[in-house]
PDB file of N, CA and C in Angstrom:
ATOM      1  N   UNK A   1       0.826  -1.186   0.000  1.00 46.00           N
ATOM      2  CA  UNK A   1       0.000   0.000   0.000  1.00 46.00           C
ATOM      3  C   UNK A   1       0.869   1.248   0.000  1.00 46.00           C
ATOM      4  N   UNK A   2       1.996   1.149   0.601  1.00 50.00           N
ATOM      5  CA  UNK A   2       2.874   2.287   0.721  1.00 50.00           C
ATOM      6  C   UNK A   2       3.388   2.760  -0.640  1.00 50.00           C
ATOM      7  N   UNK A   3       3.630   1.852  -1.534  1.00 52.00           N
ATOM      8  CA  UNK A   3       4.125   2.222  -2.854  1.00 52.00           C
ATOM      9  C   UNK A   3       3.096   3.043  -3.613  1.00 52.00           C
ATOM     10  N   UNK A   4       1.844   2.761  -3.425  1.00 52.00           N
ATOM     11  CA  UNK A   4       0.776   3.501  -4.093  1.00 52.00           C
ATOM     12  C   UNK A   4       0.751   4.958  -3.655  1.00 52.00           C
ATOM     13  N   UNK A   5       0.952   5.226  -2.381  1.00 57.00           N
ATOM     14  CA  UNK A   5       0.951   6.590  -1.890  1.00 57.00           C
ATOM     15  C   UNK A   5       2.177   7.351  -2.402  1.00 57.00           C
ATOM     16  N   UNK A   6       3.309   6.695  -2.475  1.00 55.00           N
ATOM     17  CA  UNK A   6       4.523   7.357  -2.945  1.00 55.00           C
ATOM     18  C   UNK A   6       4.373   7.743  -4.412  1.00 55.00           C
ATOM     19  N   UNK A   7       3.816   6.860  -5.211  1.00 57.00           N
ATOM     20  CA  UNK A   7       3.620   7.159  -6.625  1.00 57.00           C
ATOM     21  C   UNK A   7       2.656   8.338  -6.772  1.00 57.00           C
ATOM     22  N   UNK A   8       1.637   8.374  -5.947  1.00 58.00           N
ATOM     23  CA  UNK A   8       0.681   9.471  -5.977  1.00 58.00           C
ATOM     24  C   UNK A   8       1.365  10.783  -5.612  1.00 58.00           C
ATOM     25  N   UNK A   9       2.202  10.769  -4.600  1.00 59.00           N
ATOM     26  CA  UNK A   9       2.941  11.964  -4.187  1.00 59.00           C
ATOM     27  C   UNK A   9       3.871  12.441  -5.303  1.00 59.00           C
ATOM     28  N   UNK A  10       4.581  11.523  -5.943  1.00 64.00           N
ATOM     29  CA  UNK A  10       5.479  11.883  -7.041  1.00 64.00           C
ATOM     30  C   UNK A  10       4.722  12.513  -8.200  1.00 64.00           C
ATOM     31  N   UNK A  11       3.530  11.969  -8.513  1.00 66.00           N
ATOM     32  CA  UNK A  11       2.719  12.532  -9.585  1.00 66.00           C
ATOM     33  C   UNK A  11       2.283  13.957  -9.240  1.00 66.00           C
ATOM     34  N   UNK A  12       1.911  14.194  -8.012  1.00 67.00           N
ATOM     35  CA  UNK A  12       1.507  15.536  -7.583  1.00 67.00           C
ATOM     36  C   UNK A  12       2.701  16.481  -7.629  1.00 67.00           C
ATOM     37  N   UNK A  13       3.846  16.026  -7.186  1.00 67.00           N
ATOM     38  CA  UNK A  13       5.047  16.864  -7.197  1.00 67.00           C
ATOM     39  C   UNK A  13       5.416  17.234  -8.634  1.00 67.00           C
ATOM     40  N   UNK A  14       5.345  16.281  -9.545  1.00 71.00           N
ATOM     41  CA  UNK A  14       5.644  16.563 -10.950  1.00 71.00           C
ATOM     42  C   UNK A  14       4.640  17.559 -11.517  1.00 71.00           C
ATOM     43  N   UNK A  15       3.377  17.370 -11.187  1.00 73.00           N
ATOM     44  CA  UNK A  15       2.320  18.265 -11.660  1.00 73.00           C
ATOM     45  C   UNK A  15       2.542  19.675 -11.108  1.00 73.00           C
ATOM     46  N   UNK A  16       2.912  19.751  -9.844  1.00 81.00           N
ATOM     47  CA  UNK A  16       3.158  21.043  -9.208  1.00 81.00           C
ATOM     48  C   UNK A  16       4.324  21.769  -9.871  1.00 81.00           C
ATOM     49  N   UNK A  17       5.400  21.061 -10.170  1.00 83.00           N
ATOM     50  CA  UNK A  17       6.553  21.661 -10.843  1.00 83.00           C
ATOM     51  C   UNK A  17       6.156  22.174 -12.229  1.00 83.00           C
ATOM     52  N   UNK A  18       5.351  21.405 -12.937  1.00 83.00           N
ATOM     53  CA  UNK A  18       4.898  21.811 -14.263  1.00 83.00           C
ATOM     54  C   UNK A  18       4.047  23.072 -14.178  1.00 83.00           C
ATOM     55  N   UNK A  19       3.148  23.108 -13.231  1.00 85.00           N
ATOM     56  CA  UNK A  19       2.285  24.282 -13.057  1.00 85.00           C
ATOM     57  C   UNK A  19       3.139  25.501 -12.714  1.00 85.00           C
ATOM     58  N   UNK A  20       4.126  25.348 -11.851  1.00 88.00           N
ATOM     59  CA  UNK A  20       4.997  26.470 -11.487  1.00 88.00           C
ATOM     60  C   UNK A  20       5.780  26.966 -12.700  1.00 88.00           C
ATOM     61  N   UNK A  21       6.272  26.061 -13.524  1.00 90.00           N
ATOM     62  CA  UNK A  21       7.011  26.467 -14.729  1.00 90.00           C
ATOM     63  C   UNK A  21       6.090  27.192 -15.704  1.00 90.00           C
ATOM     64  N   UNK A  22       4.888  26.678 -15.872  1.00 92.00           N
ATOM     65  CA  UNK A  22       3.927  27.313 -16.778  1.00 92.00           C
ATOM     66  C   UNK A  22       3.574  28.710 -16.267  1.00 92.00           C
ATOM     67  N   UNK A  23       3.304  28.830 -14.988  1.00 92.00           N
ATOM     68  CA  UNK A  23       2.966  30.133 -14.420  1.00 92.00           C
ATOM     69  C   UNK A  23       4.145  31.103 -14.520  1.00 92.00           C
ATOM     70  N   UNK A  24       5.345  30.602 -14.298  1.00 93.00           N
ATOM     71  CA  UNK A  24       6.530  31.449 -14.413  1.00 93.00           C
ATOM     72  C   UNK A  24       6.733  31.942 -15.836  1.00 93.00           C
ATOM     73  N   UNK A  25       6.575  31.050 -16.794  1.00 95.00           N
ATOM     74  CA  UNK A  25       6.716  31.422 -18.196  1.00 95.00           C
ATOM     75  C   UNK A  25       5.636  32.419 -18.599  1.00 95.00           C
ATOM     76  N   UNK A  26       4.425  32.187 -18.151  1.00 95.00           N
ATOM     77  CA  UNK A  26       3.322  33.106 -18.462  1.00 95.00           C
ATOM     78  C   UNK A  26       3.589  34.481 -17.873  1.00 95.00           C
ATOM     79  N   UNK A  27       4.086  34.523 -16.652  1.00 95.00           N
ATOM     80  CA  UNK A  27       4.404  35.807 -16.020  1.00 95.00           C
ATOM     81  C   UNK A  27       5.498  36.540 -16.792  1.00 95.00           C
ATOM     82  N   UNK A  28       6.508  35.820 -17.246  1.00 96.00           N
ATOM     83  CA  UNK A  28       7.573  36.431 -18.047  1.00 96.00           C
ATOM     84  C   UNK A  28       7.029  36.990 -19.351  1.00 96.00           C
ATOM     85  N   UNK A  29       6.152  36.235 -19.998  1.00 97.00           N
ATOM     86  CA  UNK A  29       5.565  36.694 -21.258  1.00 97.00           C
ATOM     87  C   UNK A  29       4.737  37.957 -21.048  1.00 97.00           C
ATOM     88  N   UNK A  30       3.968  37.990 -19.971  1.00 97.00           N
ATOM     89  CA  UNK A  30       3.152  39.172 -19.685  1.00 97.00           C
ATOM     90  C   UNK A  30       4.023  40.381 -19.377  1.00 97.00           C
ATOM     91  N   UNK A  31       5.104  40.180 -18.627  1.00 96.00           N
ATOM     92  CA  UNK A  31       6.018  41.285 -18.325  1.00 96.00           C
ATOM     93  C   UNK A  31       6.687  41.804 -19.598  1.00 96.00           C
ATOM     94  N   UNK A  32       7.085  40.905 -20.474  1.00 96.00           N
ATOM     95  CA  UNK A  32       7.696  41.309 -21.733  1.00 96.00           C
ATOM     96  C   UNK A  32       6.706  42.109 -22.575  1.00 96.00           C
ATOM     97  N   UNK A  33       5.469  41.641 -22.649  1.00 97.00           N
ATOM     98  CA  UNK A  33       4.442  42.351 -23.413  1.00 97.00           C
ATOM     99  C   UNK A  33       4.194  43.737 -22.820  1.00 97.00           C
ATOM    100  N   UNK A  34       4.176  43.809 -21.514  1.00 97.00           N
ATOM    101  CA  UNK A  34       3.962  45.095 -20.832  1.00 97.00           C
ATOM    102  C   UNK A  34       5.103  46.068 -21.150  1.00 97.00           C
ATOM    103  N   UNK A  35       6.341  45.580 -21.101  1.00 95.00           N
ATOM    104  CA  UNK A  35       7.498  46.426 -21.405  1.00 95.00           C
ATOM    105  C   UNK A  35       7.474  46.887 -22.860  1.00 95.00           C
ATOM    106  N   UNK A  36       7.147  45.994 -23.770  1.00 96.00           N
ATOM    107  CA  UNK A  36       7.091  46.356 -25.191  1.00 96.00           C
ATOM    108  C   UNK A  36       5.991  47.378 -25.455  1.00 96.00           C
ATOM    109  N   UNK A  37       4.867  47.196 -24.782  1.00 97.00           N
ATOM    110  CA  UNK A  37       3.759  48.142 -24.940  1.00 97.00           C
ATOM    111  C   UNK A  37       4.181  49.527 -24.447  1.00 97.00           C
ATOM    112  N   UNK A  38       4.884  49.581 -23.334  1.00 97.00           N
ATOM    113  CA  UNK A  38       5.350  50.861 -22.794  1.00 97.00           C
ATOM    114  C   UNK A  38       6.341  51.529 -23.744  1.00 97.00           C
ATOM    115  N   UNK A  39       7.254  50.747 -24.324  1.00 96.00           N
ATOM    116  CA  UNK A  39       8.220  51.313 -25.275  1.00 96.00           C
ATOM    117  C   UNK A  39       7.511  51.810 -26.532  1.00 96.00           C
ATOM    118  N   UNK A  40       6.531  51.047 -27.001  1.00 97.00           N
ATOM    119  CA  UNK A  40       5.784  51.458 -28.183  1.00 97.00           C
ATOM    120  C   UNK A  40       5.025  52.763 -27.902  1.00 97.00           C
ATOM    121  N   UNK A  41       4.509  52.910 -26.696  1.00 98.00           N
ATOM    122  CA  UNK A  41       3.799  54.132 -26.323  1.00 98.00           C
ATOM    123  C   UNK A  41       4.744  55.331 -26.333  1.00 98.00           C
ATOM    124  N   UNK A  42       5.968  55.139 -25.839  1.00 97.00           N
ATOM    125  CA  UNK A  42       6.968  56.220 -25.873  1.00 97.00           C
ATOM    126  C   UNK A  42       7.252  56.607 -27.318  1.00 97.00           C
ATOM    127  N   UNK A  43       7.407  55.606 -28.187  1.00 97.00           N
ATOM    128  CA  UNK A  43       7.684  55.865 -29.601  1.00 97.00           C
ATOM    129  C   UNK A  43       6.547  56.681 -30.224  1.00 97.00           C
ATOM    130  N   UNK A  44       5.312  56.197 -30.055  1.00 98.00           N
ATOM    131  CA  UNK A  44       4.149  56.870 -30.642  1.00 98.00           C
ATOM    132  C   UNK A  44       3.999  58.293 -30.131  1.00 98.00           C
ATOM    133  N   UNK A  45       4.153  58.471 -28.812  1.00 98.00           N
ATOM    134  CA  UNK A  45       4.011  59.796 -28.212  1.00 98.00           C
ATOM    135  C   UNK A  45       5.072  60.749 -28.746  1.00 98.00           C
ATOM    136  N   UNK A  46       6.299  60.269 -28.854  1.00 98.00           N
ATOM    137  CA  UNK A  46       7.390  61.113 -29.351  1.00 98.00           C
ATOM    138  C   UNK A  46       7.151  61.517 -30.797  1.00 98.00           C
ATOM    139  N   UNK A  47       6.765  60.556 -31.633  1.00 98.00           N
ATOM    140  CA  UNK A  47       6.474  60.880 -33.035  1.00 98.00           C
ATOM    141  C   UNK A  47       5.334  61.897 -33.112  1.00 98.00           C
ATOM    142  N   UNK A  48       4.277  61.669 -32.377  1.00 98.00           N
ATOM    143  CA  UNK A  48       3.125  62.575 -32.415  1.00 98.00           C
ATOM    144  C   UNK A  48       3.493  63.984 -31.957  1.00 98.00           C
ATOM    145  N   UNK A  49       4.230  64.090 -30.857  1.00 98.00           N
ATOM    146  CA  UNK A  49       4.576  65.404 -30.334  1.00 98.00           C
ATOM    147  C   UNK A  49       5.527  66.154 -31.262  1.00 98.00           C
ATOM    148  N   UNK A  50       6.527  65.459 -31.794  1.00 98.00           N
ATOM    149  CA  UNK A  50       7.456  66.127 -32.703  1.00 98.00           C
ATOM    150  C   UNK A  50       6.783  66.481 -34.031  1.00 98.00           C
ATOM    151  N   UNK A  51       5.852  65.656 -34.462  1.00 97.00           N
ATOM    152  CA  UNK A  51       5.147  65.919 -35.718  1.00 97.00           C
ATOM    153  C   UNK A  51       4.234  67.140 -35.610  1.00 97.00           C
ATOM    154  N   UNK A  52       3.807  67.463 -34.418  1.00 98.00           N
ATOM    155  CA  UNK A  52       2.944  68.626 -34.216  1.00 98.00           C
ATOM    156  C   UNK A  52       3.716  69.941 -34.303  1.00 98.00           C
ATOM    157  N   UNK A  53       5.029  69.887 -34.176  1.00 97.00           N
ATOM    158  CA  UNK A  53       5.832  71.109 -34.236  1.00 97.00           C
ATOM    159  C   UNK A  53       5.962  71.588 -35.675  1.00 97.00           C
ATOM    160  N   UNK A  54       6.067  72.901 -35.820  1.00 97.00           N
ATOM    161  CA  UNK A  54       6.261  73.471 -37.160  1.00 97.00           C
ATOM    162  C   UNK A  54       7.699  73.235 -37.599  1.00 97.00           C
ATOM    163  N   UNK A  55       7.950  73.436 -38.880  1.00 96.00           N
ATOM    164  CA  UNK A  55       9.305  73.312 -39.405  1.00 96.00           C
ATOM    165  C   UNK A  55      10.265  74.258 -38.697  1.00 96.00           C
ATOM    166  N   UNK A  56       9.783  75.446 -38.381  1.00 97.00           N
ATOM    167  CA  UNK A  56      10.618  76.442 -37.685  1.00 97.00           C
ATOM    168  C   UNK A  56      10.965  75.976 -36.271  1.00 97.00           C
ATOM    169  N   UNK A  57       9.968  75.438 -35.568  1.00 98.00           N
ATOM    170  CA  UNK A  57      10.217  74.944 -34.206  1.00 98.00           C
ATOM    171  C   UNK A  57      11.198  73.773 -34.224  1.00 98.00           C
ATOM    172  N   UNK A  58      11.036  72.881 -35.186  1.00 98.00           N
ATOM    173  CA  UNK A  58      11.975  71.765 -35.305  1.00 98.00           C
ATOM    174  C   UNK A  58      13.376  72.276 -35.609  1.00 98.00           C
ATOM    175  N   UNK A  59      13.475  73.268 -36.506  1.00 97.00           N
ATOM    176  CA  UNK A  59      14.783  73.839 -36.850  1.00 97.00           C
ATOM    177  C   UNK A  59      15.421  74.480 -35.623  1.00 97.00           C
ATOM    178  N   UNK A  60      14.619  75.140 -34.796  1.00 98.00           N
ATOM    179  CA  UNK A  60      15.143  75.742 -33.570  1.00 98.00           C
ATOM    180  C   UNK A  60      15.734  74.679 -32.641  1.00 98.00           C
ATOM    181  N   UNK A  61      15.171  73.477 -32.699  1.00 97.00           N
ATOM    182  CA  UNK A  61      15.665  72.369 -31.872  1.00 97.00           C
ATOM    183  C   UNK A  61      16.800  71.615 -32.558  1.00 97.00           C
ATOM    184  N   UNK A  62      17.088  71.992 -33.790  1.00 97.00           N
ATOM    185  CA  UNK A  62      18.145  71.307 -34.534  1.00 97.00           C
ATOM    186  C   UNK A  62      17.701  69.973 -35.091  1.00 97.00           C
ATOM    187  N   UNK A  63      16.398  69.848 -35.362  1.00 97.00           N
ATOM    188  CA  UNK A  63      15.840  68.589 -35.850  1.00 97.00           C
ATOM    189  C   UNK A  63      15.271  68.816 -37.244  1.00 97.00           C
ATOM    190  N   UNK A  64      15.633  67.946 -38.178  1.00 97.00           N
ATOM    191  CA  UNK A  64      15.028  67.957 -39.509  1.00 97.00           C
ATOM    192  C   UNK A  64      13.822  67.021 -39.448  1.00 97.00           C
ATOM    193  N   UNK A  65      12.729  67.364 -40.139  1.00 97.00           N
ATOM    194  CA  UNK A  65      11.539  66.502 -40.095  1.00 97.00           C
ATOM    195  C   UNK A  65      11.818  65.032 -40.438  1.00 97.00           C
ATOM    196  N   UNK A  66      12.802  64.779 -41.268  1.00 97.00           N
ATOM    197  CA  UNK A  66      13.115  63.387 -41.631  1.00 97.00           C
ATOM    198  C   UNK A  66      13.732  62.607 -40.471  1.00 97.00           C
ATOM    199  N   UNK A  67      14.129  63.289 -39.414  1.00 97.00           N
ATOM    200  CA  UNK A  67      14.756  62.633 -38.266  1.00 97.00           C
ATOM    201  C   UNK A  67      13.768  62.229 -37.179  1.00 97.00           C
ATOM    202  N   UNK A  68      12.524  62.620 -37.324  1.00 98.00           N
ATOM    203  CA  UNK A  68      11.536  62.405 -36.254  1.00 98.00           C
ATOM    204  C   UNK A  68      11.416  60.932 -35.873  1.00 98.00           C
ATOM    205  N   UNK A  69      11.235  60.061 -36.848  1.00 97.00           N
ATOM    206  CA  UNK A  69      11.056  58.636 -36.527  1.00 97.00           C
ATOM    207  C   UNK A  69      12.307  58.041 -35.886  1.00 97.00           C
ATOM    208  N   UNK A  70      13.481  58.431 -36.368  1.00 96.00           N
ATOM    209  CA  UNK A  70      14.718  57.909 -35.776  1.00 96.00           C
ATOM    210  C   UNK A  70      14.866  58.373 -34.332  1.00 96.00           C
ATOM    211  N   UNK A  71      14.585  59.650 -34.092  1.00 97.00           N
ATOM    212  CA  UNK A  71      14.695  60.171 -32.731  1.00 97.00           C
ATOM    213  C   UNK A  71      13.685  59.513 -31.798  1.00 97.00           C
ATOM    214  N   UNK A  72      12.497  59.279 -32.306  1.00 97.00           N
ATOM    215  CA  UNK A  72      11.473  58.597 -31.502  1.00 97.00           C
ATOM    216  C   UNK A  72      11.901  57.163 -31.196  1.00 97.00           C
ATOM    217  N   UNK A  73      12.493  56.496 -32.200  1.00 96.00           N
ATOM    218  CA  UNK A  73      12.979  55.122 -31.999  1.00 96.00           C
ATOM    219  C   UNK A  73      14.044  55.101 -30.904  1.00 96.00           C
ATOM    220  N   UNK A  74      14.983  56.031 -30.976  1.00 96.00           N
ATOM    221  CA  UNK A  74      16.048  56.084 -29.978  1.00 96.00           C
ATOM    222  C   UNK A  74      15.492  56.411 -28.594  1.00 96.00           C
ATOM    223  N   UNK A  75      14.481  57.257 -28.540  1.00 95.00           N
ATOM    224  CA  UNK A  75      13.867  57.590 -27.248  1.00 95.00           C
ATOM    225  C   UNK A  75      13.196  56.366 -26.628  1.00 95.00           C
ATOM    226  N   UNK A  76      12.583  55.550 -27.467  1.00 96.00           N
ATOM    227  CA  UNK A  76      11.839  54.393 -26.961  1.00 96.00           C
ATOM    228  C   UNK A  76      12.703  53.166 -26.752  1.00 96.00           C
ATOM    229  N   UNK A  77      13.587  52.892 -27.706  1.00 94.00           N
ATOM    230  CA  UNK A  77      14.306  51.613 -27.699  1.00 94.00           C
ATOM    231  C   UNK A  77      15.810  51.742 -27.494  1.00 94.00           C
ATOM    232  N   UNK A  78      16.314  52.961 -27.521  1.00 93.00           N
ATOM    233  CA  UNK A  78      17.743  53.157 -27.372  1.00 93.00           C
ATOM    234  C   UNK A  78      18.449  53.119 -28.715  1.00 93.00           C
ATOM    235  N   UNK A  79      19.720  53.462 -28.704  1.00 83.00           N
ATOM    236  CA  UNK A  79      20.469  53.533 -29.957  1.00 83.00           C
ATOM    237  C   UNK A  79      20.965  52.177 -30.428  1.00 83.00           C
ATOM    238  N   UNK A  80      21.057  51.207 -29.551  1.00 70.00           N
ATOM    239  CA  UNK A  80      21.592  49.886 -29.905  1.00 70.00           C
ATOM    240  C   UNK A  80      20.529  48.930 -30.417  1.00 70.00           C
ATOM    241  N   UNK A  81      19.255  49.265 -30.250  1.00 57.00           N
ATOM    242  CA  UNK A  81      18.174  48.330 -30.580  1.00 57.00           C
ATOM    243  C   UNK A  81      17.764  48.478 -32.041  1.00 57.00           C
ATOM    244  N   UNK A  82      18.257  47.651 -32.894  1.00 56.00           N
ATOM    245  CA  UNK A  82      17.798  47.557 -34.292  1.00 56.00           C
ATOM    246  C   UNK A  82      18.427  46.411 -34.947  1.00 56.00           C
TER     247      UNK A  82
END
């Protein structure tokens, strides 16, 4: 009878480890999605705000309109991310 209980315990332990790994992986995926969403929001906001400026205002800042997307990318993802 004792062997039956041990096998049952081992099955539960294996199941518990699997559930913990699944939950851990799911949590990592959600955190990654959250971080990517935040970076994308920074990118969109930067593009929108810089696009609202006139050519003169951009020139005063030393920015050419063709640089807006690159600057927004660097603001959101950094210079090394591409």
